Coordinates of C-alpha atoms in Angstrom, one line a residue:
M1 CA 20.0 -20.8 -66.9
V2 CA 17.1 -20.4 -69.3
L3 CA 15.4 -17.1 -69.1
Y4 CA 12.0 -16.0 -70.4
K5 CA 10.3 -12.7 -71.0
L6 CA 7.4 -12.2 -68.6
Q7 CA 5.1 -11.2 -71.5
D8 CA 5.7 -14.5 -73.2
L9 CA 4.4 -16.4 -70.2
S10 CA 0.8 -17.2 -69.5
T11 CA -1.4 -14.1 -69.1
G12 CA -2.5 -15.3 -65.7
Y13 CA 1.1 -15.4 -64.4
T14 CA 1.6 -13.4 -61.2
N15 CA 4.4 -13.1 -58.7
T16 CA 3.7 -12.2 -55.1
E17 CA 7.2 -10.7 -54.7
F18 CA 5.8 -7.6 -56.5
D19 CA 2.4 -7.7 -54.8
N20 CA 0.9 -8.4 -58.2
Y21 CA 1.9 -4.9 -59.5
E22 CA 2.7 -4.4 -63.2
I23 CA 6.0 -2.6 -63.1
R24 CA 6.6 -2.5 -66.8
D25 CA 6.8 1.1 -68.0
F26 CA 8.0 2.2 -64.5
D27 CA 10.7 4.9 -64.8
V28 CA 14.1 3.8 -63.7
Y29 CA 16.3 6.2 -61.7
S30 CA 19.8 5.9 -60.4
D31 CA 19.9 6.3 -56.6
V32 CA 23.5 7.7 -56.9
N33 CA 22.4 11.1 -58.3
N34 CA 18.6 10.6 -58.7
E35 CA 19.1 10.8 -62.5
R36 CA 16.6 9.2 -64.8
V37 CA 18.2 6.1 -66.4
G38 CA 15.3 4.9 -68.6
T39 CA 12.1 2.8 -68.5
V40 CA 11.4 -0.8 -67.5
K41 CA 10.5 -2.6 -70.8
N42 CA 10.3 -6.2 -69.7
I43 CA 11.1 -8.6 -66.9
L44 CA 13.1 -11.8 -67.3
V45 CA 12.3 -14.8 -65.2
D46 CA 14.0 -18.2 -64.9
D47 CA 12.4 -21.6 -65.4
T48 CA 11.5 -21.7 -61.7
G49 CA 9.4 -18.5 -62.1
H50 CA 11.6 -16.2 -60.2
F51 CA 12.4 -12.7 -61.3
R52 CA 16.0 -12.3 -62.3
Y53 CA 16.4 -9.1 -64.5
L54 CA 14.6 -5.9 -65.4
V55 CA 15.1 -5.0 -69.1
V56 CA 15.8 -1.2 -69.0
D57 CA 15.6 1.0 -72.1
T58 CA 18.1 3.7 -71.3
G59 CA 16.5 6.1 -73.9
F60 CA 18.6 9.3 -74.2
W61 CA 20.8 8.5 -71.1
V62 CA 22.8 6.0 -73.2
F63 CA 21.1 6.5 -76.5
G64 CA 19.2 3.5 -77.9
K65 CA 20.5 0.9 -75.6
Q66 CA 18.7 -1.8 -73.6
V67 CA 20.5 -3.3 -70.6
L68 CA 19.8 -5.8 -67.9
L69 CA 19.4 -4.7 -64.3
P70 CA 19.6 -7.6 -61.7
I71 CA 16.5 -7.6 -59.6
G72 CA 18.5 -7.5 -56.4
R73 CA 19.9 -4.1 -57.5
S74 CA 16.5 -2.5 -57.8
R75 CA 14.4 -0.7 -55.2
I76 CA 10.8 -0.3 -56.2
S77 CA 8.6 2.6 -55.2
Y78 CA 5.1 1.7 -56.2
G79 CA 3.5 5.0 -55.2
D80 CA 5.9 6.9 -57.5
R81 CA 5.9 4.3 -60.2
R82 CA 9.7 4.3 -60.1
V83 CA 12.5 1.7 -59.9
Y84 CA 15.7 2.9 -58.3
A85 CA 18.8 1.2 -59.5
T86 CA 21.1 0.7 -56.6
G87 CA 24.5 2.3 -57.1
L88 CA 24.1 2.4 -60.9
T89 CA 26.3 4.9 -62.8
K90 CA 26.4 6.0 -66.4
E91 CA 29.8 4.4 -66.8
Q92 CA 28.4 1.1 -65.7
V93 CA 25.6 1.3 -68.2
E94 CA 28.1 2.1 -70.9
S95 CA 30.0 -1.0 -69.9
L96 CA 27.1 -3.3 -69.9
P97 CA 26.5 -5.6 -72.9
E98 CA 23.5 -4.5 -74.9
F99 CA 20.4 -6.7 -74.5
D100 CA 18.8 -7.5 -77.8
E101 CA 17.2 -11.0 -77.9
L102 CA 17.1 -13.8 -75.4
E103 CA 19.0 -16.1 -77.8
R104 CA 22.1 -14.1 -77.0
V105 CA 21.7 -14.5 -73.2
D106 CA 23.8 -17.4 -72.1
Y107 CA 26.2 -18.0 -69.2
D108 CA 29.0 -15.9 -70.8
Y109 CA 26.6 -13.0 -71.5
E110 CA 25.2 -13.1 -67.9
E111 CA 28.8 -13.2 -66.5
R112 CA 29.6 -10.0 -68.4
V113 CA 26.5 -8.4 -66.9
R114 CA 27.3 -9.7 -63.4
G115 CA 30.9 -8.6 -63.7
V116 CA 29.9 -5.0 -64.2
Y117 CA 27.6 -5.1 -61.1
R118 CA 29.9 -7.1 -58.8
S119 CA 32.8 -4.7 -58.7
P120 CA 31.5 -1.8 -56.8
F121 CA 29.6 -3.9 -54.3
A122 CA 31.7 -7.1 -53.7
E123 CA 32.7 -6.9 -50.1
T124 CA 34.5 -10.3 -50.2
P125 CA 35.5 -12.3 -53.2
L126 CA 33.3 -15.2 -54.1
E127 CA 35.4 -18.5 -54.1
T128 CA 38.6 -17.6 -56.0
S129 CA 37.1 -14.9 -58.1
T130 CA 38.7 -11.5 -58.7
P131 CA 36.4 -8.5 -59.1
V132 CA 36.6 -6.7 -62.4
E133 CA 36.3 -3.0 -62.9
A134 CA 33.1 -1.6 -64.1
T135 CA 34.9 -0.2 -67.1
A136 CA 36.3 -3.5 -68.3
P137 CA 36.2 -3.9 -72.1
L138 CA 33.2 -5.9 -73.3
D139 CA 35.3 -8.2 -75.3
T140 CA 37.5 -9.2 -72.4
P141 CA 36.2 -12.1 -70.3
S142 CA 35.9 -11.2 -66.6
A143 CA 38.5 -12.4 -64.1
Y144 CA 35.6 -13.9 -62.1
A145 CA 34.7 -16.1 -65.1
E146 CA 38.3 -17.0 -65.9
T147 CA 39.2 -18.2 -62.4
T148 CA 35.9 -20.0 -61.8
A149 CA 35.4 -21.9 -65.1
P150 CA 33.7 -24.9 -63.4
R151 CA 31.0 -22.5 -62.3
R152 CA 29.6 -22.7 -65.8
D153 CA 28.0 -26.1 -65.0
T154 CA 27.4 -25.5 -61.3
Y155 CA 26.5 -21.9 -61.1
T156 CA 23.1 -20.9 -59.7
Y157 CA 21.7 -17.5 -58.9
E158 CA 22.1 -18.2 -55.2
H159 CA 25.8 -17.7 -55.7
D160 CA 25.1 -14.0 -56.2
P161 CA 22.4 -13.2 -53.6
E162 CA 23.3 -9.5 -53.7
L163 CA 22.3 -9.4 -57.3
Y164 CA 19.2 -11.6 -57.4
N165 CA 17.6 -11.7 -54.0
I166 CA 14.5 -9.5 -53.5
T167 CA 14.5 -8.0 -50.0
Q168 CA 11.4 -6.7 -48.3
Q169 CA 13.2 -3.5 -47.5
N170 CA 13.8 -2.8 -51.2
H171 CA 10.3 -3.6 -52.2
Q172 CA 8.1 -2.2 -49.5
N173 CA 4.6 -1.3 -50.4
L174 CA 2.7 0.8 -47.8
K175 CA -1.0 0.2 -48.2
L176 CA -3.6 2.6 -46.8
Y177 CA -7.0 1.3 -46.1
E178 CA -10.3 2.9 -45.4
E179 CA -13.7 1.7 -44.5
R180 CA -16.8 2.2 -46.7
L181 CA -20.4 1.5 -46.3
V182 CA -21.7 -1.4 -48.4
A183 CA -25.5 -1.5 -48.8
D184 CA -26.9 -4.9 -49.2
K185 CA -30.3 -6.5 -48.8
S186 CA -31.4 -9.8 -47.4
R187 CA -34.8 -11.3 -48.0
M188 CA -36.5 -12.7 -44.9
K189 CA -40.0 -14.0 -44.2
T190 CA -41.9 -11.6 -42.0
G191 CA -45.3 -13.3 -42.0
E192 CA -47.9 -15.4 -43.9
V193 CA -51.4 -14.7 -45.1
A194 CA -53.8 -17.6 -45.6
V195 CA -56.9 -16.9 -47.7
G196 CA -59.6 -19.6 -47.5
K197 CA -63.4 -19.9 -47.2
H198 CA -65.9 -21.3 -44.8
V199 CA -69.7 -21.7 -44.7
E200 CA -72.0 -19.5 -42.7
T201 CA -75.7 -20.2 -42.2
D202 CA -78.4 -17.6 -42.2
R203 CA -82.2 -18.0 -41.9
A204 CA -84.0 -16.5 -44.8
T205 CA -87.7 -15.7 -45.2
V206 CA -89.4 -15.6 -48.5
S207 CA -93.0 -14.5 -49.2
V208 CA -95.0 -16.3 -51.9
P209 CA -98.5 -15.2 -52.8
V210 CA -100.9 -18.2 -53.2
E211 CA -104.4 -18.5 -54.5
R212 CA -107.1 -20.6 -53.0
E213 CA -110.6 -21.2 -54.5
R214 CA -113.8 -21.4 -52.4
V215 CA -117.5 -21.9 -53.3
V216 CA -119.9 -19.1 -52.6
I217 CA -123.6 -20.0 -52.6
E218 CA -126.0 -17.1 -53.1
R219 CA -129.7 -17.5 -52.8
T220 CA -131.7 -14.8 -54.5
T221 CA -135.4 -14.1 -55.3
P222 CA -136.0 -13.8 -59.1
T223 CA -137.9 -10.8 -60.3
D224 CA -140.6 -12.9 -61.7
A225 CA -141.1 -14.8 -58.5
G226 CA -144.7 -16.0 -58.1
R227 CA -145.1 -16.6 -61.8
I228 CA -147.1 -19.7 -62.7
A229 CA -145.0 -22.2 -64.6
A230 CA -146.3 -23.4 -67.8
P231 CA -147.4 -27.0 -68.1
G232 CA -144.4 -29.3 -68.7
E233 CA -141.9 -26.6 -67.7
V234 CA -141.3 -28.1 -64.3
D235 CA -139.7 -31.5 -63.9
F236 CA -139.4 -32.6 -60.4
R237 CA -136.5 -34.9 -60.0
E238 CA -134.6 -36.1 -57.0
G239 CA -130.8 -36.3 -56.7
E240 CA -129.8 -33.5 -59.1
V241 CA -126.4 -32.3 -58.1
A242 CA -124.2 -29.3 -59.3
R243 CA -120.5 -30.1 -59.0
V244 CA -117.8 -27.4 -58.9
D245 CA -114.0 -28.1 -58.7
I246 CA -112.1 -26.1 -56.1
Y247 CA -108.4 -25.4 -56.3
E248 CA -105.8 -23.7 -54.2
E249 CA -102.0 -23.0 -54.6
T250 CA -99.4 -24.3 -52.2
P251 CA -95.8 -22.8 -52.0
E252 CA -92.9 -25.0 -53.2
I253 CA -89.7 -23.7 -51.5
R254 CA -86.2 -25.0 -52.8
K255 CA -82.6 -23.8 -52.6
E256 CA -80.2 -23.1 -55.5
A257 CA -76.5 -21.9 -55.5
V258 CA -75.7 -18.8 -57.3
L259 CA -72.3 -17.0 -57.8
R260 CA -72.2 -14.1 -55.5
E261 CA -68.6 -12.8 -55.5
E262 CA -65.1 -13.6 -56.9
V263 CA -61.9 -12.9 -54.8
K264 CA -58.5 -12.5 -56.4
V265 CA -55.4 -13.0 -54.3
K266 CA -52.1 -11.4 -55.4
K267 CA -49.0 -9.7 -54.0
V268 CA -47.8 -6.2 -54.6
V269 CA -44.3 -4.9 -53.8
E270 CA -44.0 -1.6 -52.0
T271 CA -40.6 0.2 -52.1
D272 CA -39.3 2.2 -49.2
T273 CA -35.9 3.8 -48.4
V274 CA -34.1 3.0 -45.2
E275 CA -31.2 5.1 -44.1
A276 CA -28.3 3.9 -41.9
Q277 CA -25.4 5.7 -40.4
E278 CA -22.1 4.2 -39.3
E279 CA -18.7 5.6 -38.2
L280 CA -16.1 5.0 -41.0
R281 CA -12.4 4.8 -40.3
R282 CA -9.7 5.8 -42.8
E283 CA -5.9 5.4 -42.7
E284 CA -3.9 8.5 -43.6
L285 CA -0.3 8.7 -44.4
D286 CA 2.0 10.2 -41.8
V287 CA 5.2 11.7 -43.3
K288 CA 8.1 12.6 -41.0
K289 CA 10.4 15.1 -42.6
N290 CA 13.0 17.5 -41.0
N291 CA 12.1 16.2 -37.6
Q292 CA 8.6 17.7 -38.0
R293 CA 5.5 15.6 -38.3
S294 CA 3.1 16.6 -41.0
R295 CA 0.0 14.9 -42.0
K296 CA -0.7 14.3 -45.7
R297 CA -4.4 13.8 -46.3
K298 CA -5.5 11.7 -49.3
S299 CA -8.3 13.4 -51.2

């Protein structure tokens, strides 16, 4: 089987078996004595994309050694950011071959790893295999591998379900939900304003002063009335006429359009605050301990 480091795969790679949690740097504890084993440094997956091993840096537990922990032998607590290694002892870790580079991981290497984990947990032998002790020397091939040599070509991880199967029980993740108010706005049409114009008719009156000429005839008696005219002064003629032109003004009324007013149409935005109240629900964690029920409130 070809294995890959998770960090070498696409950055968009996710696996729903871990609920998309990043478990690298989770602390690893042995569930035998709750002793800290080390830290998860990487995850190894096969060419089908399934998790197969956790790479555990044992730190000071077994100084400076990295080992492989089959995924089926892990129990993950997401809330505590811990991985519990099922049944793992310090003696087993000391017996495990050290993990260095993937180039060294082949069928024989994995068989040495599987041989250490099979012994304490094998309820029935697989095929004709004989379990080996957890303290078997690293340079001694396991009896399981010796008696099942053909498995080199036919072996699949399904042959060791107790080592590689991820169970829901070992990887439970209790999620607590709460409701929250989400304020959003929607824009809707509440009306329409139409601005236009129409023509109204009014009757207007205008006063125009006009002038009119008329002839006034005055007949007066001269002061020297009765004076005897001198010879040749008087010329009696018929048909003598005095003509006078008479004028008068008449009003000329017309209409003309003038700009009276200008109307500008625009919109303004008024801001108001609307308050809303709703009942929100929240899930709290109930922890049952020592047959007494206590309620742990999340702050």
